[in-house]
Amino acid sequence: MASVAVAVASVVDNAEVEVLFSILAETSFGDRVFVVGETSELGSWQPRDGLELKTAAGSYPYWSGTVLLPSLQVLGCIEYKFVILQQGGGVVWETGENRQVATDAPAAECMCELDEGAPPAPRFGEKADSARRPHTVLRSRGVPRADVSLASTCALDDDSPSATATSRGASSVCLLAMGDKISEVVDEDAQSDGSVRVPGALWAGACRAPKPGGRCEDAYFFTSTAAGIADGVGQMVEYEEYGIDAAAYADDLMEQAAKALAAPREDVSPRERTASAVRKAEQAASTCGASTVTVAELQGCTLGAANLGDSGFTVLRPKPWGMELVQRSREMNHGWNCPYQLTRVPDELKNAMGDRTLDSADDVEKYSIDVEVGDLLLLYTDGLTDNLHWYELLRIVDDAVGTNSNPVKPKTPPQEIAQALVQAATKRSIDEDADTPFSKNARRHRRFDCLGGKIDDVTVVAAWITDSEYRGQETLKDEIVLGSRDDPAESRIVHP
C-alpha cells in the first residue's frame, strides 16, 4: 500500500482555497480512488460523490486531484479520508482516524510516511462508520512577511512528462544547460564533530531553453549567496522601432541587481536587501524594455526574496518521502496572463502611452524564509509553472535528486536538477493535447482557445543551501555568473 499522502492548500481568495490531494496507492484494474470528506465538495462522506483522483500510465501509482474548498473563515479545518471504489462495487475506506487539511494556511501540507513514529501511511480496509476524530498530521507553512499568501493556484492533469527532451512534428526542442561554476559537493569531513551546520553559501547552477524558433528573453544570475531570474516581456517587440529590447532589459536588470547585492552588507534584513537590489537595478538599467523579476539572497539561516510578476521562487526541503514544499512565491498579475513587470521606455514612447500607470520596484512583494542546510532553492520563469503542475515538479526533483542518506550533504549537481525541470517543461510546452496549468487557468477566465502547452522560454536556477565549510564557495566569492547576452547556451562571469 502507499507510503505517502499529501494535501496542499493554496489560497485563491478570502472565501476559497484550492487544495491539491495526492496519494500513492496501488490498486487493481478498474478501481477508482476518491477523497471523501465532511464538505459537499468532498461528497459529505458519500464516497461516490467525493473528489475522484486521476492517474495515468506514466504516473501510476500516484493519484492526484484538486478542488476548491471553503477557507477557514468560512468553515475551518476540513476532515477527509481516501477511499477506493472497487470495480465490482465494493467500497474500501482508509483505516485510522480522519485526516485534516487546514484551509487558512497559505501552504498547509498533510504528509504521511510509513516510518515508525511518523503519521500513519494510507491503509485501506476499514468500514465506513470508522472514527471521525481528527488525527493531526498538519504542517502549516507560515505566511511570509509581505502580506502574501503562498502560491498561485495549481491544478492537476493526467499527463506525466518525461525528463527527456523530445520533439513533436516539425518542432524542435533546444535545451541549453549552464554548467555549474562550483564543481564540488559539500565537504564530507566538515562538521564531523556533530555540531549543527549553519547555512552560509549557495551551490548553484542554471538551465535555459529558448522557445522553439524564437529568441530567448529570459535572464538570470547567481553568486555564492544570491540568485535572480527575469523574464523579458516578448510583446514589447511591437515597440522595437523605439529601441525596445526585452531580452537586453532583462539581462540588464539581472546584472545590476547582482552588483547591488555584491555591495558590502549594511544592517538590513535580506528581504529588504533584495527589494533594494530590485530598486537599484530599475534605476541603473540603461536599456529599454519590460520584464518580471525575482531576486533572492541568503544571510545565515534566513533567505530574503523580492518578487514582481509571474516568475518566482520555491524552497524545498528533503524528507524521507521526498522533497517537501517549504515556501513559494505568489504570482502577481493584473489579470489573466498580464503580470506585474518593470518597464523602461524612451520618453517618446512614454508620452504616447499617456497617463498609463506603470509598475515599479515599489510594488515588489518581499519574503523572509527560515532555511536549513540541505534545502533546495529554485527560481524559475513562468515557462516552467505554466507547463508543469506542482506535483509533477516535485516528482521531477525527487527523481533528479534520488535517494540521499544524508540530505544535509547534497550530491546532485544543481544544474542537473535545473536541466531536468527545463527539459520536462519544454517538452510539455509543445504538447498540443496537454492539460497544463496555463490552459486550465485560461478556462477559468473563459479563454477556451488556449489549449495544450504554452510555448515559452523556460529558465530555472537551482541552488542547494550549504554551510560555510563548502569547499567550492571560494570559486564564486567575488564572481557573478550571468546568462550570456547573445547565446542562451553560454554564461558569462563579471566582477562587482
Coordinates of C-alpha atoms in Angstrom, one line a residue:
M1 CA 0.0 0.0 0.0
A2 CA 1.0 3.6 -0.3
S3 CA 3.7 5.3 1.7
V4 CA 2.7 8.9 1.0
A5 CA -0.4 11.1 1.0
V6 CA -0.4 14.8 0.6
A7 CA -2.9 17.7 0.7
V8 CA -1.6 21.2 -0.2
A9 CA -3.8 24.2 0.2
S10 CA -3.2 27.3 -2.0
V11 CA -5.1 30.5 -1.3
V12 CA -7.4 31.6 -4.1
D13 CA -9.2 34.4 -2.2
N14 CA -10.6 35.1 1.3
A15 CA -13.5 32.7 0.7
E16 CA -11.8 29.8 -1.0
V17 CA -8.6 27.8 -1.3
E18 CA -7.6 25.3 -4.0
V19 CA -6.5 22.0 -2.4
L20 CA -4.3 19.5 -4.2
F21 CA -4.7 15.9 -3.0
S22 CA -2.1 13.3 -3.9
I23 CA -1.7 9.7 -2.8
L24 CA 0.5 6.8 -3.8
A25 CA -2.0 3.9 -4.0
E26 CA -1.6 0.5 -5.7
T27 CA -5.0 -0.6 -7.0
S28 CA -6.5 -3.4 -9.1
F29 CA -7.6 -2.8 -12.7
G30 CA -10.8 -0.8 -12.8
D31 CA -10.6 0.5 -9.2
R32 CA -11.1 4.2 -8.6
V33 CA -9.7 6.4 -5.9
F34 CA -11.7 9.2 -4.2
V35 CA -11.2 11.8 -1.5
V36 CA -14.3 11.9 0.7
G37 CA -14.9 14.4 3.5
E38 CA -17.2 16.5 5.5
T39 CA -17.9 19.2 2.9
S40 CA -20.3 19.0 0.0
E41 CA -17.3 19.4 -2.3
L42 CA -15.9 16.2 -0.9
G43 CA -19.2 14.3 -1.1
S44 CA -20.3 14.9 2.6
W45 CA -18.8 11.5 3.4
Q46 CA -20.6 9.8 0.5
P47 CA -17.8 8.0 -1.5
R48 CA -19.4 8.2 -4.9
D49 CA -20.0 11.9 -4.5
G50 CA -16.4 12.7 -3.4
L51 CA -13.5 14.1 -5.4
E52 CA -12.2 11.4 -7.9
L53 CA -8.5 11.4 -8.2
K54 CA -6.7 10.7 -11.5
T55 CA -3.7 8.7 -12.6
A56 CA -2.1 7.7 -15.9
A57 CA 0.3 5.1 -17.2
G58 CA 3.3 7.4 -16.7
S59 CA 2.4 8.4 -13.2
Y60 CA 0.7 5.3 -11.6
P61 CA 0.6 4.5 -8.7
Y62 CA 0.3 8.3 -8.0
W63 CA -3.3 9.5 -7.9
S64 CA -4.0 13.3 -7.8
G65 CA -6.8 15.9 -8.0
T66 CA -7.7 19.4 -7.0
V67 CA -10.8 21.0 -5.6
L68 CA -11.9 24.4 -4.4
L69 CA -12.9 24.3 -0.7
P70 CA -14.2 27.0 1.7
S71 CA -11.5 28.8 3.7
L72 CA -11.1 28.7 7.5
Q73 CA -13.1 32.0 7.7
V74 CA -16.0 30.1 6.2
L75 CA -15.6 26.6 7.6
G76 CA -12.4 25.6 9.4
C77 CA -10.2 22.6 9.3
I78 CA -11.6 20.0 6.9
E79 CA -11.6 16.3 7.7
Y80 CA -11.3 13.7 4.9
K81 CA -10.2 10.2 4.0
F82 CA -9.1 8.4 0.9
V83 CA -11.4 5.7 -0.4
I84 CA -11.1 3.0 -3.1
L85 CA -14.2 2.2 -5.1
Q86 CA -13.6 -1.3 -6.5
Q87 CA -14.6 -2.3 -10.0
G88 CA -17.1 -4.8 -8.5
G89 CA -18.9 -2.2 -6.5
G90 CA -17.1 -2.6 -3.2
V91 CA -16.1 0.4 -1.1
V92 CA -12.8 0.2 0.8
W93 CA -12.1 3.0 3.3
E94 CA -8.7 4.2 4.5
T95 CA -8.1 2.9 8.0
G96 CA -7.3 5.1 11.1
E97 CA -8.6 8.4 12.2
N98 CA -9.5 11.1 9.7
R99 CA -7.0 13.3 8.0
Q100 CA -7.2 17.1 8.2
V101 CA -6.3 20.0 5.9
A102 CA -6.3 23.5 7.3
T103 CA -7.7 25.9 4.7
D104 CA -6.4 29.0 6.4
A105 CA -2.7 28.2 6.0
P106 CA -1.2 29.6 2.8
A107 CA 0.5 26.3 2.1
A108 CA -0.8 23.8 4.5
E109 CA 0.6 20.3 3.9
C110 CA -0.5 17.0 5.3
M111 CA 2.2 14.4 4.6
C112 CA 2.4 10.9 5.9
E113 CA 5.2 8.4 5.9
L114 CA 5.4 4.7 6.7
D115 CA 8.1 5.1 9.3
E116 CA 7.9 4.2 13.0
G117 CA 6.7 7.2 15.0
A118 CA 5.6 9.1 11.8
P119 CA 1.9 9.8 11.0
P120 CA 0.2 6.7 9.5
A121 CA 0.5 5.9 5.8
P122 CA -2.7 5.3 3.9
R123 CA -4.1 1.8 4.6
F124 CA -7.4 0.6 3.4
G125 CA -10.0 -1.9 4.8
E126 CA -11.9 0.0 7.5
K127 CA -15.6 0.2 7.5
A128 CA -17.4 3.4 6.5
D129 CA -18.5 4.0 10.1
S130 CA -14.9 4.4 11.3
A131 CA -14.0 7.0 13.9
R132 CA -14.2 10.6 12.6
R133 CA -11.9 12.2 15.1
P134 CA -9.1 14.1 13.5
H135 CA -5.6 12.8 13.5
T136 CA -3.4 15.9 13.4
V137 CA -0.7 15.5 10.8
L138 CA -0.8 19.1 9.6
R139 CA 2.4 21.0 8.9
S140 CA 1.5 24.7 8.4
R141 CA 3.8 27.0 6.4
G142 CA 3.8 30.5 7.9
V143 CA 2.8 33.4 5.7
P144 CA 5.9 35.4 4.7
R145 CA 6.1 39.0 5.8
A146 CA 4.7 41.0 3.0
D147 CA 1.0 40.1 3.4
V148 CA 1.4 37.5 0.8
S149 CA -0.2 34.1 0.6
L150 CA 1.6 31.3 -1.0
A151 CA 1.3 30.1 -4.4
S152 CA -0.8 30.9 -7.3
T153 CA -3.5 28.3 -7.9
C154 CA -2.2 24.9 -9.1
A155 CA -4.1 22.2 -10.9
L156 CA -3.6 18.6 -12.0
D157 CA -3.7 16.6 -15.1
D158 CA -3.4 13.1 -16.2
D159 CA -0.1 13.6 -18.0
S160 CA 3.3 12.8 -16.7
P161 CA 6.2 14.3 -18.5
S162 CA 9.4 12.5 -19.1
A163 CA 12.6 14.2 -18.0
T164 CA 14.0 13.6 -21.5
A165 CA 13.6 16.3 -24.2
T166 CA 11.8 15.2 -27.4
S167 CA 10.3 16.9 -30.4
R168 CA 6.9 16.6 -31.9
G169 CA 6.2 17.1 -35.6
A170 CA 8.3 19.8 -37.1
S171 CA 9.0 21.5 -33.8
S172 CA 12.5 21.1 -32.4
V173 CA 13.4 21.5 -28.7
C174 CA 16.7 23.2 -28.0
L175 CA 18.0 22.5 -24.5
L176 CA 20.9 24.6 -23.3
A177 CA 22.4 23.9 -19.9
M178 CA 24.7 26.3 -18.0
G179 CA 27.4 24.4 -16.2
D180 CA 27.8 24.7 -12.5
K181 CA 30.5 27.2 -11.6
I182 CA 31.0 25.3 -8.3
S183 CA 32.0 21.8 -9.1
E184 CA 32.4 20.1 -5.7
V185 CA 29.8 19.0 -3.2
V186 CA 29.7 19.6 0.5
D187 CA 32.8 18.6 2.3
E188 CA 32.2 15.1 3.6
D189 CA 34.6 15.8 6.5
A190 CA 33.1 19.1 7.5
Q191 CA 31.3 19.3 10.9
S192 CA 32.4 15.7 11.7
D193 CA 32.1 16.6 15.4
G194 CA 28.3 16.5 15.1
S195 CA 27.8 20.3 15.5
V196 CA 24.9 21.9 13.8
R197 CA 25.6 23.1 10.3
V198 CA 24.7 26.8 9.6
P199 CA 23.7 28.0 6.1
G200 CA 26.4 30.1 4.6
A201 CA 26.6 29.6 0.8
L202 CA 24.7 28.6 -2.3
W203 CA 25.8 25.8 -4.7
A204 CA 24.0 27.0 -7.8
G205 CA 23.5 26.0 -11.4
A206 CA 21.1 27.0 -14.2
C207 CA 19.5 25.8 -17.4
R208 CA 17.8 27.8 -20.1
A209 CA 15.8 26.8 -23.1
P210 CA 14.5 29.3 -25.7
K211 CA 11.1 28.8 -27.2
P212 CA 11.2 26.8 -30.5
G213 CA 12.2 29.1 -33.3
G214 CA 12.3 32.2 -31.1
R215 CA 14.8 34.4 -29.2
C216 CA 15.3 33.7 -25.6
E217 CA 14.2 36.7 -23.5
D218 CA 14.9 35.1 -20.1
A219 CA 17.9 36.2 -18.0
Y220 CA 19.4 35.0 -14.7
F221 CA 22.3 35.4 -12.3
F222 CA 23.8 33.6 -9.4
T223 CA 26.6 34.1 -6.9
S224 CA 27.8 32.2 -3.8
T225 CA 25.0 33.9 -1.7
A226 CA 22.4 35.2 -4.2
A227 CA 20.4 34.4 -7.3
G228 CA 17.9 36.1 -9.6
I229 CA 15.8 35.5 -12.6
A230 CA 13.9 37.8 -15.1
D231 CA 11.5 37.2 -17.9
G232 CA 11.6 39.8 -20.6
V233 CA 8.1 40.6 -21.9
G234 CA 8.1 39.4 -25.6
Q235 CA 5.0 41.5 -26.5
M236 CA 7.3 44.6 -26.3
V237 CA 8.7 43.6 -29.7
E238 CA 6.0 45.7 -31.3
Y239 CA 7.8 48.8 -30.0
E240 CA 11.2 47.7 -31.4
E241 CA 11.3 50.8 -33.5
Y242 CA 11.6 52.8 -30.3
G243 CA 14.7 50.9 -29.3
I244 CA 12.9 48.4 -27.0
D245 CA 14.7 45.1 -26.4
A246 CA 13.1 43.0 -23.7
A247 CA 15.9 40.4 -23.6
A248 CA 18.5 43.1 -23.2
Y249 CA 16.5 44.8 -20.5
A250 CA 16.0 41.5 -18.5
D251 CA 19.7 40.9 -18.7
D252 CA 20.5 44.5 -17.6
L253 CA 18.2 44.1 -14.6
M254 CA 20.0 40.9 -13.5
E255 CA 23.4 42.3 -13.8
Q256 CA 22.5 45.5 -11.9
A257 CA 20.7 43.5 -9.2
A258 CA 23.6 41.2 -8.8
K259 CA 26.0 44.1 -8.4
A260 CA 23.8 45.7 -5.8
L261 CA 23.8 42.5 -3.7
A262 CA 27.5 42.2 -4.1
A263 CA 28.0 45.5 -2.3
P264 CA 29.0 45.4 1.4
R265 CA 26.1 44.5 3.6
E266 CA 24.6 47.1 5.9
D267 CA 22.5 46.3 8.9
V268 CA 19.5 45.5 6.7
S269 CA 17.4 42.3 6.6
P270 CA 17.8 40.1 3.5
R271 CA 14.2 40.7 2.4
E272 CA 14.9 44.5 2.4
R273 CA 18.2 44.0 0.7
T274 CA 16.6 42.1 -2.2
A275 CA 13.9 44.7 -2.5
S276 CA 16.6 47.4 -2.6
A277 CA 18.5 45.5 -5.2
V278 CA 15.5 45.4 -7.5
R279 CA 15.0 49.2 -6.9
K280 CA 18.7 49.9 -7.7
A281 CA 18.5 47.7 -10.8
E282 CA 15.5 49.6 -12.0
Q283 CA 17.3 52.9 -11.5
A284 CA 20.6 51.8 -13.0
A285 CA 19.3 50.0 -16.1
S286 CA 20.2 51.7 -19.4
T287 CA 18.3 49.6 -21.8
C288 CA 14.6 49.8 -22.6
G289 CA 12.0 47.0 -22.3
A290 CA 9.7 45.2 -19.8
S291 CA 10.4 42.3 -17.5
T292 CA 9.3 40.4 -14.5
V293 CA 12.0 40.0 -11.8
T294 CA 12.7 37.7 -8.8
V295 CA 15.8 38.1 -6.6
A296 CA 16.8 36.1 -3.5
E297 CA 19.7 36.3 -1.1
L298 CA 21.0 34.1 1.7
Q299 CA 22.1 35.5 5.0
G300 CA 22.8 32.8 7.6
C301 CA 19.5 30.9 8.4
T302 CA 17.4 33.5 6.5
L303 CA 16.6 33.7 2.8
G304 CA 15.3 37.0 1.7
A305 CA 13.5 37.4 -1.6
A306 CA 11.7 40.1 -3.6
N307 CA 9.3 39.2 -6.5
L308 CA 7.4 41.2 -9.1
G309 CA 5.3 39.3 -11.7
D310 CA 4.8 35.7 -12.5
S311 CA 8.3 34.4 -12.3
G312 CA 9.1 33.2 -8.9
F313 CA 10.9 31.0 -6.4
T314 CA 10.3 27.9 -4.3
V315 CA 12.2 26.5 -1.3
L316 CA 12.1 22.7 -1.0
R317 CA 13.3 20.6 1.9
P318 CA 14.4 16.9 1.7
K319 CA 12.3 14.5 3.8
P320 CA 12.2 10.7 3.9
W321 CA 9.3 10.7 1.4
G322 CA 11.0 13.2 -0.9
M323 CA 11.1 16.9 -1.3
E324 CA 8.7 18.9 0.8
L325 CA 7.5 22.4 -0.2
V326 CA 8.5 24.9 2.5
Q327 CA 7.7 28.2 0.7
R328 CA 6.9 29.5 -2.7
S329 CA 6.2 33.0 -4.0
R330 CA 2.8 34.2 -5.1
E331 CA 2.2 35.2 -8.7
M332 CA 1.5 38.9 -9.2
N333 CA -0.9 39.6 -12.0
H334 CA -3.2 42.5 -13.0
G335 CA -5.4 40.0 -14.9
W336 CA -5.1 36.7 -16.7
N337 CA -1.7 36.5 -18.5
C338 CA -0.9 40.1 -17.5
P339 CA 1.8 40.0 -14.9
Y340 CA 3.3 42.9 -12.9
Q341 CA 6.5 44.0 -14.6
L342 CA 9.2 46.6 -14.5
T343 CA 9.1 48.8 -17.6
R344 CA 11.6 51.3 -19.0
V345 CA 10.7 53.1 -22.2
P346 CA 12.1 56.2 -24.0
D347 CA 10.4 59.5 -23.5
E348 CA 8.9 59.5 -26.9
L349 CA 7.0 56.2 -26.2
K350 CA 6.2 57.2 -22.7
N351 CA 4.4 60.3 -24.0
A352 CA 2.5 58.2 -26.5
M353 CA 1.3 56.0 -23.6
G354 CA -0.4 58.9 -21.9
D355 CA -1.4 58.6 -18.3
R356 CA -0.9 54.9 -18.1
T357 CA 0.5 53.8 -14.7
L358 CA 3.5 51.5 -14.8
D359 CA 4.6 49.0 -12.2
S360 CA 7.8 49.8 -10.3
A361 CA 10.2 48.2 -7.8
D362 CA 8.0 49.7 -5.0
D363 CA 5.4 47.1 -6.0
V364 CA 7.5 44.0 -5.2
E365 CA 6.4 41.5 -2.6
K366 CA 9.0 40.7 0.0
Y367 CA 9.7 37.4 1.7
S368 CA 11.7 36.2 4.6
I369 CA 12.1 32.4 5.0
D370 CA 13.9 30.3 7.6
V371 CA 16.1 27.8 5.8
E372 CA 18.3 24.9 6.7
V373 CA 21.5 23.4 5.2
G374 CA 20.2 20.9 2.6
D375 CA 17.3 23.0 1.4
L376 CA 16.9 23.5 -2.3
L377 CA 16.1 26.9 -3.8
L378 CA 14.5 27.1 -7.2
L379 CA 14.0 30.3 -9.2
Y380 CA 12.1 30.0 -12.5
T381 CA 10.3 31.9 -15.2
D382 CA 6.6 31.2 -15.9
G383 CA 7.6 28.9 -18.8
L384 CA 8.1 26.3 -16.0
T385 CA 5.0 26.8 -13.9
D386 CA 2.6 27.4 -16.9
N387 CA 3.5 24.0 -18.2
L388 CA 4.1 21.8 -15.1
H389 CA 1.8 21.2 -12.2
W390 CA 3.4 21.3 -8.7
Y391 CA 3.0 17.6 -8.1
E392 CA 4.9 17.0 -11.3
L393 CA 7.6 19.5 -10.4
L394 CA 8.2 17.8 -7.0
R395 CA 8.3 14.4 -8.6
I396 CA 10.9 15.5 -11.2
V397 CA 13.1 17.0 -8.5
D398 CA 12.8 13.8 -6.5
D399 CA 13.8 11.7 -9.5
A400 CA 16.8 14.0 -10.2
V401 CA 17.9 14.1 -6.6
G402 CA 17.4 10.4 -5.9
T403 CA 18.0 8.7 -2.6
N404 CA 20.4 10.5 -0.3
S405 CA 21.1 9.0 3.1
N406 CA 22.4 12.4 4.3
P407 CA 20.3 15.3 2.8
V408 CA 22.5 17.8 4.6
K409 CA 25.2 16.9 2.1
P410 CA 23.6 17.2 -1.4
K411 CA 25.2 15.1 -4.1
T412 CA 23.2 16.0 -7.2
P413 CA 24.7 19.0 -9.0
P414 CA 22.1 21.8 -9.1
Q415 CA 22.5 22.2 -12.8
E416 CA 21.2 18.7 -13.3
I417 CA 18.1 19.5 -11.3
A418 CA 17.5 22.7 -13.3
Q419 CA 18.0 20.8 -16.6
A420 CA 15.5 18.0 -15.7
L421 CA 12.9 20.7 -14.9
V422 CA 13.6 22.7 -18.1
Q423 CA 13.5 19.5 -20.2
A424 CA 10.1 18.4 -18.8
A425 CA 8.6 21.9 -19.2
T426 CA 9.9 22.4 -22.7
K427 CA 8.6 19.0 -23.8
R428 CA 5.2 19.9 -22.3
S429 CA 5.1 23.4 -23.9
I430 CA 4.9 21.9 -27.4
D431 CA 2.3 19.2 -26.5
E432 CA -0.9 20.4 -28.1
D433 CA -3.0 17.9 -26.1
A434 CA -1.6 18.5 -22.6
D435 CA -3.9 19.9 -19.9
T436 CA -1.5 22.4 -18.4
P437 CA -1.8 24.9 -15.5
F438 CA -1.8 27.6 -18.2
S439 CA -4.7 26.1 -20.2
K440 CA -6.7 25.4 -17.0
N441 CA -6.2 28.9 -15.8
A442 CA -7.3 30.2 -19.2
R443 CA -10.5 28.2 -19.0
R444 CA -11.2 29.8 -15.6
H445 CA -11.1 33.1 -17.4
R446 CA -13.3 31.8 -20.3
R447 CA -10.4 31.7 -22.7
F448 CA -11.2 28.4 -24.4
D449 CA -8.7 28.9 -27.3
C450 CA -5.6 28.3 -25.1
L451 CA -5.2 24.5 -25.5
G452 CA -2.2 22.4 -24.7
G453 CA 1.2 23.6 -23.5
K454 CA 2.3 27.2 -23.5
I455 CA 5.2 27.8 -25.9
D456 CA 7.7 30.0 -24.0
D457 CA 11.2 30.3 -22.9
V458 CA 12.0 28.2 -19.8
T459 CA 14.7 29.0 -17.3
V460 CA 15.5 27.5 -13.9
V461 CA 18.2 28.4 -11.4
A462 CA 18.6 25.7 -8.8
A463 CA 20.7 26.2 -5.7
W464 CA 21.5 24.0 -2.7
I465 CA 21.8 25.8 0.5
T466 CA 25.1 24.7 2.0
D467 CA 27.2 25.6 5.0
S468 CA 30.2 27.8 5.1
E469 CA 32.5 24.8 5.1
Y470 CA 31.5 24.1 1.5
R471 CA 34.8 23.7 -0.4
G472 CA 33.5 25.3 -3.7
Q473 CA 32.4 28.5 -2.1
E474 CA 35.5 30.4 -2.9
T475 CA 35.0 29.8 -6.6
L476 CA 32.2 32.3 -6.7
K477 CA 33.1 34.6 -3.8
D478 CA 33.9 37.5 -6.0
E479 CA 32.2 36.4 -9.1
I480 CA 28.7 36.9 -10.7
V481 CA 27.6 34.3 -13.2
L482 CA 25.1 35.7 -15.7
G483 CA 23.4 34.1 -18.7
S484 CA 25.1 35.2 -22.0
R485 CA 23.5 38.2 -23.7
D486 CA 24.0 36.7 -27.2
D487 CA 23.9 32.9 -26.8
P488 CA 21.5 31.2 -24.4
A489 CA 23.9 28.2 -24.4
E490 CA 26.5 30.2 -22.7
S491 CA 27.1 32.0 -19.4
R492 CA 29.5 34.8 -18.6
I493 CA 31.3 36.0 -15.4
V494 CA 31.5 39.5 -14.3
H495 CA 33.1 41.0 -11.2
P496 CA 31.4 43.6 -8.9

